[in-house]
XYZ file of C-alpha atoms in Angstrom:
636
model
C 0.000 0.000 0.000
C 1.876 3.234 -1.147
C 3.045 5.306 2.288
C 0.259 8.471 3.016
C -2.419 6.442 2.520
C -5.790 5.454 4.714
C -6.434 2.028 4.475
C -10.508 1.694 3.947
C -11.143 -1.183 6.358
C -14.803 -2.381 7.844
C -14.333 0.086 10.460
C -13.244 3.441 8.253
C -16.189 2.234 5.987
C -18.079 3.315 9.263
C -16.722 6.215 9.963
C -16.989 7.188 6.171
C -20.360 7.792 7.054
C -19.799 11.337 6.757
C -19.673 11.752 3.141
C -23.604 11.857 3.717
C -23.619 15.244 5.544
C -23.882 18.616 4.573
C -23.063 22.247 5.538
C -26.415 22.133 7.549
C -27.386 23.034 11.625
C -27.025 20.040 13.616
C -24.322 18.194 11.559
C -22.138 19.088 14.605
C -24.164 16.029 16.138
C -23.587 13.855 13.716
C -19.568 14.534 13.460
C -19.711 13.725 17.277
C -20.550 10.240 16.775
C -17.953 9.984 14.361
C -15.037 11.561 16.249
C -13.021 8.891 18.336
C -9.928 7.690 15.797
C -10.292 4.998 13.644
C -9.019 1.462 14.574
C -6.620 -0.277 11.617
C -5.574 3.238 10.041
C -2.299 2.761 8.116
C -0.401 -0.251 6.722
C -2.694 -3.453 7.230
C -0.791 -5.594 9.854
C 0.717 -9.505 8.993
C -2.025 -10.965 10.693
C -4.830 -9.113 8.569
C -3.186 -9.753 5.484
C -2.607 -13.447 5.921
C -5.776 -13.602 7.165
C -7.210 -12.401 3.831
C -4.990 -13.921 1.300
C -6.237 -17.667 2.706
C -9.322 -16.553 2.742
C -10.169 -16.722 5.968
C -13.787 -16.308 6.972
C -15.048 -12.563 8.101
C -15.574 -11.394 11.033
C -19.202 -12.275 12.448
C -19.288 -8.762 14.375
C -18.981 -6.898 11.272
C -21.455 -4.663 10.100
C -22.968 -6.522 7.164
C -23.946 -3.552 5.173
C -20.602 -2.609 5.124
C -18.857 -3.061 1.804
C -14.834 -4.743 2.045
C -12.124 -2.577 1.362
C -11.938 -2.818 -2.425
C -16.153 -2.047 -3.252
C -15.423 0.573 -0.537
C -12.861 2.585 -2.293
C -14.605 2.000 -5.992
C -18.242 3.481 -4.657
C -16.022 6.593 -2.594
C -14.201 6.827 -6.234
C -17.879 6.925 -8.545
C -19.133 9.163 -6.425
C -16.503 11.536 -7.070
C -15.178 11.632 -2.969
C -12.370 10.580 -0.873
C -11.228 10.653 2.869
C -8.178 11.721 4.182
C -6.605 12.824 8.278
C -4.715 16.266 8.455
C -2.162 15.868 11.546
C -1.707 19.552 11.894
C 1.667 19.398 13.860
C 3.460 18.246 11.103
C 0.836 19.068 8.346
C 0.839 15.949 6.851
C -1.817 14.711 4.670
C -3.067 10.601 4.727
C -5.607 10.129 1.987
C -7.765 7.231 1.064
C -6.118 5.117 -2.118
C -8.701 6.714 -4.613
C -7.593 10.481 -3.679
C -5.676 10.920 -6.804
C -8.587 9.691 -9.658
C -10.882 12.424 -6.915
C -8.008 14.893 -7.446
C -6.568 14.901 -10.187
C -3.525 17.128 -10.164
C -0.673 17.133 -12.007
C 1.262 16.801 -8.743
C -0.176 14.085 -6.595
C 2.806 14.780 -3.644
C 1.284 17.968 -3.641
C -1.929 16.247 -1.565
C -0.177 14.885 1.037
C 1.236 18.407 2.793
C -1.085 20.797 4.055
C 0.970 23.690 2.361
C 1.266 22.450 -0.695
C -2.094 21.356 -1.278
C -3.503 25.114 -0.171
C -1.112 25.406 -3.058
C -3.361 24.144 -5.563
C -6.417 26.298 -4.552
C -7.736 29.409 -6.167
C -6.823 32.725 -4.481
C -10.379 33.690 -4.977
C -11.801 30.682 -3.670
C -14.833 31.392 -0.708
C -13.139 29.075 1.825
C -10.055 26.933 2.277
C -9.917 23.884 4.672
C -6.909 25.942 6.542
C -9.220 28.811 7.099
C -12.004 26.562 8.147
C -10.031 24.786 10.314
C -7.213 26.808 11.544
C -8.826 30.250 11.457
C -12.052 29.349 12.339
C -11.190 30.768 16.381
C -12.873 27.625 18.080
C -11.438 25.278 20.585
C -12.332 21.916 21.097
C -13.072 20.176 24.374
C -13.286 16.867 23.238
C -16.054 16.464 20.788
C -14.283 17.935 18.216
C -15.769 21.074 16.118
C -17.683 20.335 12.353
C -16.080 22.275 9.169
C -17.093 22.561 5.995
C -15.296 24.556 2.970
C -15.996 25.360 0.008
C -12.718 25.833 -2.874
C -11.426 25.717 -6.125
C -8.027 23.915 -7.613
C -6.675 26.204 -10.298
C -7.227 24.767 -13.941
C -3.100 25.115 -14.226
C -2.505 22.344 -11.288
C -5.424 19.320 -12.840
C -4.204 17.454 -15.209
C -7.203 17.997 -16.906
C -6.261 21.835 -17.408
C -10.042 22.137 -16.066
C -10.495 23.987 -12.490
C -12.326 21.580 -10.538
C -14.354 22.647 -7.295
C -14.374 21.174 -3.974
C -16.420 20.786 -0.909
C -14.222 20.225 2.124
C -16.849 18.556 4.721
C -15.247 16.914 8.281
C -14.191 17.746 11.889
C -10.941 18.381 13.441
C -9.886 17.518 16.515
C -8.188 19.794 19.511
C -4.910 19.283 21.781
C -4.740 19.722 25.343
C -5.645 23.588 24.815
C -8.292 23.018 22.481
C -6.812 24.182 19.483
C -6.838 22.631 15.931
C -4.544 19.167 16.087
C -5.897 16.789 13.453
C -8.912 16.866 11.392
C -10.485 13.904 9.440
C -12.841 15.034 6.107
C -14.124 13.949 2.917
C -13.986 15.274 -0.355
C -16.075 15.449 -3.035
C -16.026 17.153 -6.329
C -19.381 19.520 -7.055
C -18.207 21.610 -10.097
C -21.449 21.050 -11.556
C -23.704 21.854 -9.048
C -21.429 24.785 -8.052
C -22.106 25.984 -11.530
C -25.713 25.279 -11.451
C -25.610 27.220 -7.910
C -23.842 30.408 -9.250
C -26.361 30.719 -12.533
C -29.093 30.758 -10.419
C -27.637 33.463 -8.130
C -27.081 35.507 -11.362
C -30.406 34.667 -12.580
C -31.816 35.837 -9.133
C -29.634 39.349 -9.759
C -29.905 39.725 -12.825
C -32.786 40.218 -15.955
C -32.283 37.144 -18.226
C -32.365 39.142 -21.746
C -29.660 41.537 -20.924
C -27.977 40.359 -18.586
C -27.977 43.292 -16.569
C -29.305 43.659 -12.966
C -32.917 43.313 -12.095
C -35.282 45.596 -10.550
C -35.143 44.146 -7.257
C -31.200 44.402 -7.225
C -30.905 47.563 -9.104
C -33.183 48.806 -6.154
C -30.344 47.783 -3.654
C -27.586 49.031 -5.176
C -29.502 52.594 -5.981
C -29.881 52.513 -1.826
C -26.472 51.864 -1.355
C -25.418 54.857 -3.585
C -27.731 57.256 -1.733
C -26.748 56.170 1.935
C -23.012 56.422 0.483
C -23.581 59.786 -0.803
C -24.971 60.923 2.642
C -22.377 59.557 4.730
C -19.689 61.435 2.390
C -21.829 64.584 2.045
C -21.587 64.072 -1.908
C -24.086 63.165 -4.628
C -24.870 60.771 -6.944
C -27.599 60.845 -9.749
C -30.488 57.786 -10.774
C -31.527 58.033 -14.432
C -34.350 55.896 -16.220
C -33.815 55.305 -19.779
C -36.931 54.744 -21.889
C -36.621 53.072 -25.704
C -38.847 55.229 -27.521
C -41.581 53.700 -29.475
C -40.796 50.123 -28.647
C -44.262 49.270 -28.965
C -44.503 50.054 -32.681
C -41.566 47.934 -33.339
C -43.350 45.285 -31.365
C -45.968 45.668 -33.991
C -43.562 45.944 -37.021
C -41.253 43.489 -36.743
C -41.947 41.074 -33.943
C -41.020 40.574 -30.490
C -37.843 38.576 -31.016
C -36.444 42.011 -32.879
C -38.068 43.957 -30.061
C -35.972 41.686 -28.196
C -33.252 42.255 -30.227
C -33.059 46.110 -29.809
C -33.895 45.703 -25.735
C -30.518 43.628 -25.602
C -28.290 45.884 -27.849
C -29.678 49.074 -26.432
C -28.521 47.220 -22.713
C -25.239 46.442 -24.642
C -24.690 50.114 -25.574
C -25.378 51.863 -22.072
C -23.735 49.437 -20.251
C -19.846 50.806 -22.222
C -20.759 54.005 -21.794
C -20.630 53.340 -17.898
C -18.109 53.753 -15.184
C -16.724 50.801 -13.809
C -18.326 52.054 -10.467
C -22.065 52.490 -11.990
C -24.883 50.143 -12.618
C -27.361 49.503 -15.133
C -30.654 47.246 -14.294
C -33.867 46.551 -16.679
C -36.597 48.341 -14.354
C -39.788 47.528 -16.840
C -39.985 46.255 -20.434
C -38.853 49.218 -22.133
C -37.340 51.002 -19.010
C -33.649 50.976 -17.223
C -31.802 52.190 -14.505
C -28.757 53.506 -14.295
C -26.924 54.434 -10.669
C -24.170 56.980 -11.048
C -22.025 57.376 -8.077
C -20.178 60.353 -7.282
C -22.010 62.434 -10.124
C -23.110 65.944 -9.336
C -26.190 67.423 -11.834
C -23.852 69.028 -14.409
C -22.166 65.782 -14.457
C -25.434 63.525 -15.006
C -26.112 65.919 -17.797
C -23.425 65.144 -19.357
C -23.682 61.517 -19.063
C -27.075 61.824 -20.135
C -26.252 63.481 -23.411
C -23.241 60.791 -24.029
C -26.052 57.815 -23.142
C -28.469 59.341 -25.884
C -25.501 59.825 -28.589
C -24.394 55.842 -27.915
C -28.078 55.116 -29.211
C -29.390 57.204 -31.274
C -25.688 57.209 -33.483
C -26.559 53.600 -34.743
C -28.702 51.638 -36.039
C -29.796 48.203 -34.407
C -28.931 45.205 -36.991
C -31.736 42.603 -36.967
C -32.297 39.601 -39.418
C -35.429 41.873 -40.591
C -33.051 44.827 -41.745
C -31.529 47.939 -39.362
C -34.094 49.416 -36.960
C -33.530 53.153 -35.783
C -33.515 53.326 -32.095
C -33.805 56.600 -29.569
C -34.409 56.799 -25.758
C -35.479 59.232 -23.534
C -33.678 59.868 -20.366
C -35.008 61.260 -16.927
C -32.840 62.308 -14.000
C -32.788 62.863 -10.702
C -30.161 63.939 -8.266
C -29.565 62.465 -4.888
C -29.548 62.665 -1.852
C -30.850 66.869 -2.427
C -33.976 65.784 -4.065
C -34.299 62.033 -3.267
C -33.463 60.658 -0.094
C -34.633 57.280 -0.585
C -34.229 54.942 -3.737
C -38.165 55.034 -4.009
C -38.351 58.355 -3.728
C -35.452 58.117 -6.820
C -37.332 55.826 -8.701
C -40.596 58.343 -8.823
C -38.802 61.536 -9.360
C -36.495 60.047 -12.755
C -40.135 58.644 -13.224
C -41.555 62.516 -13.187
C -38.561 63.586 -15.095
C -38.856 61.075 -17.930
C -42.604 61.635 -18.052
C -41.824 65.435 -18.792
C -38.807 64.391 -21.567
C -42.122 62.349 -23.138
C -44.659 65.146 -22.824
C -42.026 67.490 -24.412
C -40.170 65.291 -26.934
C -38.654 61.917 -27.620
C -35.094 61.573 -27.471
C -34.240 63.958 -24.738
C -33.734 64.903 -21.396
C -34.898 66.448 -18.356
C -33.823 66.833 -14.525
C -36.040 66.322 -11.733
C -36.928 69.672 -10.107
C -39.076 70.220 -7.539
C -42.584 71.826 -8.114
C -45.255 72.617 -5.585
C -47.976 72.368 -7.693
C -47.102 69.033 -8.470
C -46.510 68.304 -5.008
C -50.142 69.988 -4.493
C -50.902 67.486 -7.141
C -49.620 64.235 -5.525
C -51.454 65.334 -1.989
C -54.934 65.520 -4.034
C -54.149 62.150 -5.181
C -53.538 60.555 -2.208
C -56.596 61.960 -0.771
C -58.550 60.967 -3.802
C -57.400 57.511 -4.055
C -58.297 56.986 -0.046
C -61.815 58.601 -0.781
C -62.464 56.338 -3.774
C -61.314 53.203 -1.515
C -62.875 54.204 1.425
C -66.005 54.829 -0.541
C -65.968 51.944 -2.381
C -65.617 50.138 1.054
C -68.033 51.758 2.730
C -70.720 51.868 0.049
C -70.935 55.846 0.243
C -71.037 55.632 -4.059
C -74.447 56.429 -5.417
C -76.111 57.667 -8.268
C -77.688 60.399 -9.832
C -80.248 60.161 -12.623
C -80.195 62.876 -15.575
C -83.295 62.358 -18.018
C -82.593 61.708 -22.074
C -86.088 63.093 -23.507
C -87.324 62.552 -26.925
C -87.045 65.323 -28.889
C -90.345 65.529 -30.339
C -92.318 65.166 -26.889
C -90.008 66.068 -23.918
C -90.970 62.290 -22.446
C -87.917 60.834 -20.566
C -86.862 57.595 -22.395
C -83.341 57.122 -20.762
C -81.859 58.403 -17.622
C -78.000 58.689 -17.329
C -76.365 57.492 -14.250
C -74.089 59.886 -13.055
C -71.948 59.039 -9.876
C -71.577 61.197 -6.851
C -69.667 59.975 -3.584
C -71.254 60.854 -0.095
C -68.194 62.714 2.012
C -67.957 64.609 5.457
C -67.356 67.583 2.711
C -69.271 68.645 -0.904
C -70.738 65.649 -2.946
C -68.077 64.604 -5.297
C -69.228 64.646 -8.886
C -68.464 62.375 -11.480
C -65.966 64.383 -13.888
C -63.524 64.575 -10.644
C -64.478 60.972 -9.563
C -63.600 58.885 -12.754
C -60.312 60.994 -13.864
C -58.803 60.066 -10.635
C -60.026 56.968 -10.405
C -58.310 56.574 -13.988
C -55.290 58.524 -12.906
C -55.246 55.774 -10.132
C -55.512 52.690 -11.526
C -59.074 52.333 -9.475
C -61.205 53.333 -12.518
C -62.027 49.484 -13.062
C -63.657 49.229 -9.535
C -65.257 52.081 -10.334
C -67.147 50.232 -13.510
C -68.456 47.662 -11.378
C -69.652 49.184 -8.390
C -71.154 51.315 -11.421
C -72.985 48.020 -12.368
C -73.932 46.844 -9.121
C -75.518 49.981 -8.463
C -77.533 50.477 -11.582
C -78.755 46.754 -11.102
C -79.893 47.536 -7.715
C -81.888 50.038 -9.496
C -83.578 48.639 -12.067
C -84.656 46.046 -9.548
C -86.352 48.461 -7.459
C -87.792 50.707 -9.917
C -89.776 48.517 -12.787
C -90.393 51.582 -15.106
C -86.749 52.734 -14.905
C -84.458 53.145 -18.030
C -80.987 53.400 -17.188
C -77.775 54.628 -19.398
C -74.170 53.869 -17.669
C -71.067 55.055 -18.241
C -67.919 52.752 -18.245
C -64.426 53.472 -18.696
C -62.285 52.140 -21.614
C -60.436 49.445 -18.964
C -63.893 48.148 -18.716
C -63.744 47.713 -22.226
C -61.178 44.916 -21.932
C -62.345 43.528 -18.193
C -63.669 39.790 -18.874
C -64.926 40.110 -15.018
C -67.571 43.152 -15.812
C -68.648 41.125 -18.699
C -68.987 37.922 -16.611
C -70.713 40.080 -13.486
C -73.373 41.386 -16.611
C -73.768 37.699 -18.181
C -74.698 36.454 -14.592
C -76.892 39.030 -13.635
C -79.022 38.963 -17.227
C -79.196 35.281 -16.979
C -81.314 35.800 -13.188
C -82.979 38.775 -14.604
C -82.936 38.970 -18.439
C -85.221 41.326 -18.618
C -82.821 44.133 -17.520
C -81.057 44.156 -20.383
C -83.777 45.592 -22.803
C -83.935 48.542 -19.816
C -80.062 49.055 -19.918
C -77.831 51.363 -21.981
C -73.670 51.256 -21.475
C -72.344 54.572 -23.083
C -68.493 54.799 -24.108
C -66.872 57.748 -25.093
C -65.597 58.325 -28.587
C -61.809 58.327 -27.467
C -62.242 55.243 -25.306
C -63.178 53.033 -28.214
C -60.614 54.991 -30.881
C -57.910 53.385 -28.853
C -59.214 49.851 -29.892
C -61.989 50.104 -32.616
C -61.714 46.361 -32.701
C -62.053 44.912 -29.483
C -64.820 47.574 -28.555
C -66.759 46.232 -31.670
C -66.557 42.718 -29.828
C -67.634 44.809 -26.486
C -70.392 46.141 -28.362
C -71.746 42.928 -29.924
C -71.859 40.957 -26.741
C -73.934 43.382 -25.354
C -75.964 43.845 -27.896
C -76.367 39.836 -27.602
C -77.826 40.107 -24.412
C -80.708 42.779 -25.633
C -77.824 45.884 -23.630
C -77.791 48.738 -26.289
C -74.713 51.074 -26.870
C -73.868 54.797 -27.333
C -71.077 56.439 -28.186
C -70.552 59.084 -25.713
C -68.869 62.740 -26.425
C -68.734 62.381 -29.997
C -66.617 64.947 -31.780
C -63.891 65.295 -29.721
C -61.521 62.439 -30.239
C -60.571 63.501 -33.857
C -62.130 59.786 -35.404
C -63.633 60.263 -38.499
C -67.207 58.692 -39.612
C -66.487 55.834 -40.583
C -65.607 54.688 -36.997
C -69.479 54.509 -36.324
C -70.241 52.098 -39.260
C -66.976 49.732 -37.586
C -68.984 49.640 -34.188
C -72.657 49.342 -35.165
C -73.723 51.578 -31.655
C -76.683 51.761 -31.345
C -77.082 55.698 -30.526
C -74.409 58.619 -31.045
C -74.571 61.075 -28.340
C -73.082 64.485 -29.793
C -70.495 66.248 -27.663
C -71.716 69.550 -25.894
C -69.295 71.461 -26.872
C -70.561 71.439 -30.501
C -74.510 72.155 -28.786
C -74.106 74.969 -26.697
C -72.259 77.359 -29.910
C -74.936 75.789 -31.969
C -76.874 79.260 -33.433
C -73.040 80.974 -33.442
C -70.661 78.678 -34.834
C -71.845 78.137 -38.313
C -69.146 75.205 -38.252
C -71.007 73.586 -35.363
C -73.912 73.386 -37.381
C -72.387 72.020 -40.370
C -70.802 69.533 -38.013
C -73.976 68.621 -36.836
C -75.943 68.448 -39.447
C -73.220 65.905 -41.220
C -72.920 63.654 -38.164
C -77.031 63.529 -38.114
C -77.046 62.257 -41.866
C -74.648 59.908 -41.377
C -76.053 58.365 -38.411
C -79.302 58.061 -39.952
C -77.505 56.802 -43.069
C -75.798 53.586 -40.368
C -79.489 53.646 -38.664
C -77.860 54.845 -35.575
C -80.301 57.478 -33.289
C -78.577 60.874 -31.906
C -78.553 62.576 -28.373
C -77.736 66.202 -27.945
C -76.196 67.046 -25.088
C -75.928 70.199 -22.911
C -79.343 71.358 -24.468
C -79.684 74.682 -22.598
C -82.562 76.657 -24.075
C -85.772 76.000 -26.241
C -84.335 77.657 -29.137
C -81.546 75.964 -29.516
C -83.818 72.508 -29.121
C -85.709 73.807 -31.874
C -82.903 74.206 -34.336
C -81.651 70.639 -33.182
C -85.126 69.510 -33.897
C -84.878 70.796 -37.573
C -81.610 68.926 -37.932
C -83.553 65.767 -37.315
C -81.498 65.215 -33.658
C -83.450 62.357 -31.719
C -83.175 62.802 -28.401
C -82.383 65.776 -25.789
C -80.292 66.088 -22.391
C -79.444 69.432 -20.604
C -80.599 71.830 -18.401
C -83.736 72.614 -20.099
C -85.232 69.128 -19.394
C -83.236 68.245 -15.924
C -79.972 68.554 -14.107
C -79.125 65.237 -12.262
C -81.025 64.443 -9.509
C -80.526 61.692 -6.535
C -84.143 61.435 -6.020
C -85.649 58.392 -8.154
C -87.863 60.145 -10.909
C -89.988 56.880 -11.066
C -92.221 54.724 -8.526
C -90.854 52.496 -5.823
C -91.792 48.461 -6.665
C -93.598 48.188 -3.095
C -91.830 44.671 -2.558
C -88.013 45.739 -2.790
C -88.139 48.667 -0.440
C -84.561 48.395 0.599
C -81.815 51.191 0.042
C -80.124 51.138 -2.710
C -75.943 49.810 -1.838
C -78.243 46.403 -0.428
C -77.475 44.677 -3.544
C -77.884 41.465 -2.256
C -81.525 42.202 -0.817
C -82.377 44.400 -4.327
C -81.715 40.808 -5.656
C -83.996 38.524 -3.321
């Protein structure tokens, strides 16, 4: 048996237990049970070996699951591990007979000395077994004290030319004062799973299409700059970086080129950077970029280099060169931003001012009170709308929609108003910042519920609603309406959902499929505030509405705007012409209903027939008197 080597008897077999543990709490335990030295370690004695070479039977107190010394050795070697004692003292290394197929290095003498083997290992490396031994600053009062390492052996010391990594797993052992003496371990090679281990901690840092830091991370590091900033009474600047128009190359070419240009537009910021800086993929079109020490003149100057790197080239594509611009908005911290979510919304602010102005620019966060005004009214208008919403303080208001030839109410639109300690809050003020807010869509179905409850409680009632163009697109409103018709189907023939003009200009299409399933269940349609979202005609053939309700604007100039009248008059002939009926709206005075009534106009709404009231206009049914906000009892 070559000198430096363990001899794998029944008994080491046993203690080679430990291959089976990991870096985990309580493996201290199991090391313990492990610790007392191995019997038969070292050169297998006269009486052993003639023993085995006649063949001599086995020993009856031997652990029968335990393989013999030779199926030992081979299942340590396929498993890719091997066992070895460290004597500290005179740092020399004993190693199982299969260390050098587990290690294969180009100098196998090199295992058996502490020094030398430490040697082998990557500077870089996380752990060595001398640091997790030796300067680990533990004593040991006889139980010994668990290790466990994690290293690297350089590719230029395998023979393999391939670095191969290690975990280092065992216990070492103290002297009379407790430190480090000897230490026994296993081996095993986990370059593999030490790969697998460190993609995933990119992946977890990192976007997967760029490569570049994700949102999450980006976050951290944009902290980090601030708090350093602070500390050294410096600055540093956040900028967000929007691709301009990436939506319409979405639509042109596909999203692998959208792709495409996301990656090489990451690709071009990313050299333009310090080596200090970071760059992270905030949204789809969006990134970050943290510039440390970086005063405002300097971020303007980075920002102008950032939009020359894209905007100077095209992006090459298997579809041909696509022309690529961002927008950039700044902020400057810690003066204006003393968080990294306060960054994040103020380069948010910025960018949405670049966007409002121009593409392909940039703009600095600067403080405004109005907008700060701005931001207070929201908060207090999102907390209202919840609130309300929560506490069922949203009802409606009924405006009547007369016939123009009689005066005799054949609609009423629902306006909303919201019950507050303060004034009533109208509708106008309601829905834009509801929409502004992101809450417009539990708007539309409280909306819904409401004007059920309604229709339940008052038979003769005729209801028109208002939804918003989310609503448009919300499969759940569309459910709540199938459901509800299917109890009560005749509701729909006493129901009217109004969108405005620029609501269904945004998607003609799917608002034609809106507007067919609810014509399918006997709900007409009108197209609200015609006029003033720039469509032309031919939109109202596309949907197949059912009325056309003409914006007020083009009512109350009627008899002085002579273009108002031809506007009018056209929009009446061609609705006639698609069979659709017309409301005039903001109808003020009787002469002005006459001239609409010459124009052939259908139907009326305005102050001359009846501002919106919150008093039902029509009888109670005597069975459902319950408020209206009960829905559940308007339903019974």
């Amino acid at each position: 048996m070559p000198d430096g080597h363990v001899l794998l008897t029944k008994k080491w077999c046993r203690w080679a237990k430990i291959r089976k543990m990991r870096c985990v709490p309580g493996r201290a335990a199991i090391f313990r049970r492990y610790h007392a030295p191995p019997q038969g370690v070292g050169r297998m004695t006269s009486n052993e070996t003639s023993r085995t070479a006649a063949g001599a039977a086995p020993d009856e107190s031997a652990d029968p699951a335990c393989p013999d010394t030779l199926n030992a050795e081979e299942i340590l070697t396929a498993v890719g591990e091997a066992v070895y004692e460290w004597t500290i003292a005179d740092d020399r290394v004993r190693w199982s007979a299969n260390a050098a197929e587990v290690l294969p290095v180009k100098n196998a003498a090199a295992l058996h000395e502490g020094r030398r083997f430490a040697a082998l290992i990557d500077p870089d490396s996380p752990l060595t077994r001398f640091d997790a031994v030796a300067g680990s600053g533990k004593r040991d009062h006889g139980d010994g004290q668990p290790y466990c390492a994690r290293y690297c052996l350089k590719g230029t010391a395998t023979a393999t030319g391939e670095a191969i990594w290690i975990e280092d797993t065992g216990v070492w052992f103290g002297d009379g004062e407790g430190l480090p003496a000897r230490a026994r371990g296993i081996v095993r090679k986990v370059t593999e799973r030490h790969a697998a281990e460190v993609e995933l901690s990119f992946l977890s840092q990192h976007d997967a299409l760029t490569g570049q830091l994700n949102r999450a991370h980006l976050m951290k590091r944009l902290a980090e700059a601030i708090a350093t900033a602070r500390e050294k009474f410096a600055s540093c600047a956040f900028l967000i970086a929007g691709i301009d128009n990436l939506a319409v190359v979405n639509d042109t070419y596909g999203y692998e080129v959208a792709d495409r240009v996301i990656a090489t537009v990451a690709t071009r910021l990313q050299r333009q950077l310090r080596s200090g800086d970071s760059l992270g993929r905030l949204s789809g079109n969006k990134f970050g970029i943290v510039l440390n020490a970086c005063s405002e003149a300097e971020m303007e100057v980075a920002a102008e280099r950032l939009l020359d790197a894209i905007a100077s080239e095209v992006v090459t594509t298997e579809l041909g060169p696509v022309s690529v611009t961002i927008s950039i908005g700044g902020v400057s911290s810690p003066r204006h931003a003393t968080s990294a979510t306060k960054a994040l919304g103020m380069a948010h602010e910025a960018l949405d001012h670049v966007h409002r102005r121009q593409s392909n620019g940039f703009a600095i966060y600067q403080p405004s009170e109005s907008r700060a005004a701005a931001r207070r009214r929201n908060v207090e208008m999102a907390d209202a709308i919840v609130k309300g919403l929560n506490e069922r303080r949203f009802r409606l208001a009924y405006q009547p929609i007369v016939e123009a030839a009689t005066g005799k109410p054949v609609y009423h639109e629902c306006l909303l108003r919201l019950d507050t300690a303060g004034p009533v809050e109208q509708s106008g003020a309601l829905i834009a910042a509801a929409e502004r807010l992101g809450l417009v869509r539990l708007i539309d179905h409280r909306v819904l519920e409401l004007a059920v409850e309604t229709l339940a409680r008052y038979p003769a009632a005729r209801l028109s609603i208002n939804i918003s163009a989310e609503c448009i697109g919300d499969r759940s409103w569309m459910q709540k309406l199938v459901a509800t018709l299917a109890r009560r189907p005749q509701f729909g023939r006493r129901l009217a959902v109004e969108l405005t003009e620029t609501a269904v200009v945004r998607n003609v299409g799917e608002a034609a499929r809106f507007i067919a399933a609810l014509r399918d269940l006997s709900v007409k349609t009108a197209i609200d505030d015609f006029g003033t979202g720039y469509s032309s005609f031919h939109i109202l053939k596309e949907l197949s509405a059912d009325l056309v309700k003409i914006d007020g604007s083009f009512i109350t100039t009627l008899l002085t705007d002579e273009r108002h009248e031809v506007f009018v008059t056209a929009l009446v002939e061609i609705a006639k012409t698609f069979h659709l009926e017309t409301v005039a709206e903001w109808v003020r005075d009787e002469e002005t209903a006459a001239r609409l009534r010459a124009l052939g106009v259908d139907f009326f709404q305005g102050e001359l027939y009846g501002l919106a009231a919150s008093e039902a206009p029509w009888p109670e049914d005597e069975r459902l008197k319950v408020p209206i906000g009960n829905a559940s009892a308007a339903q019974r």
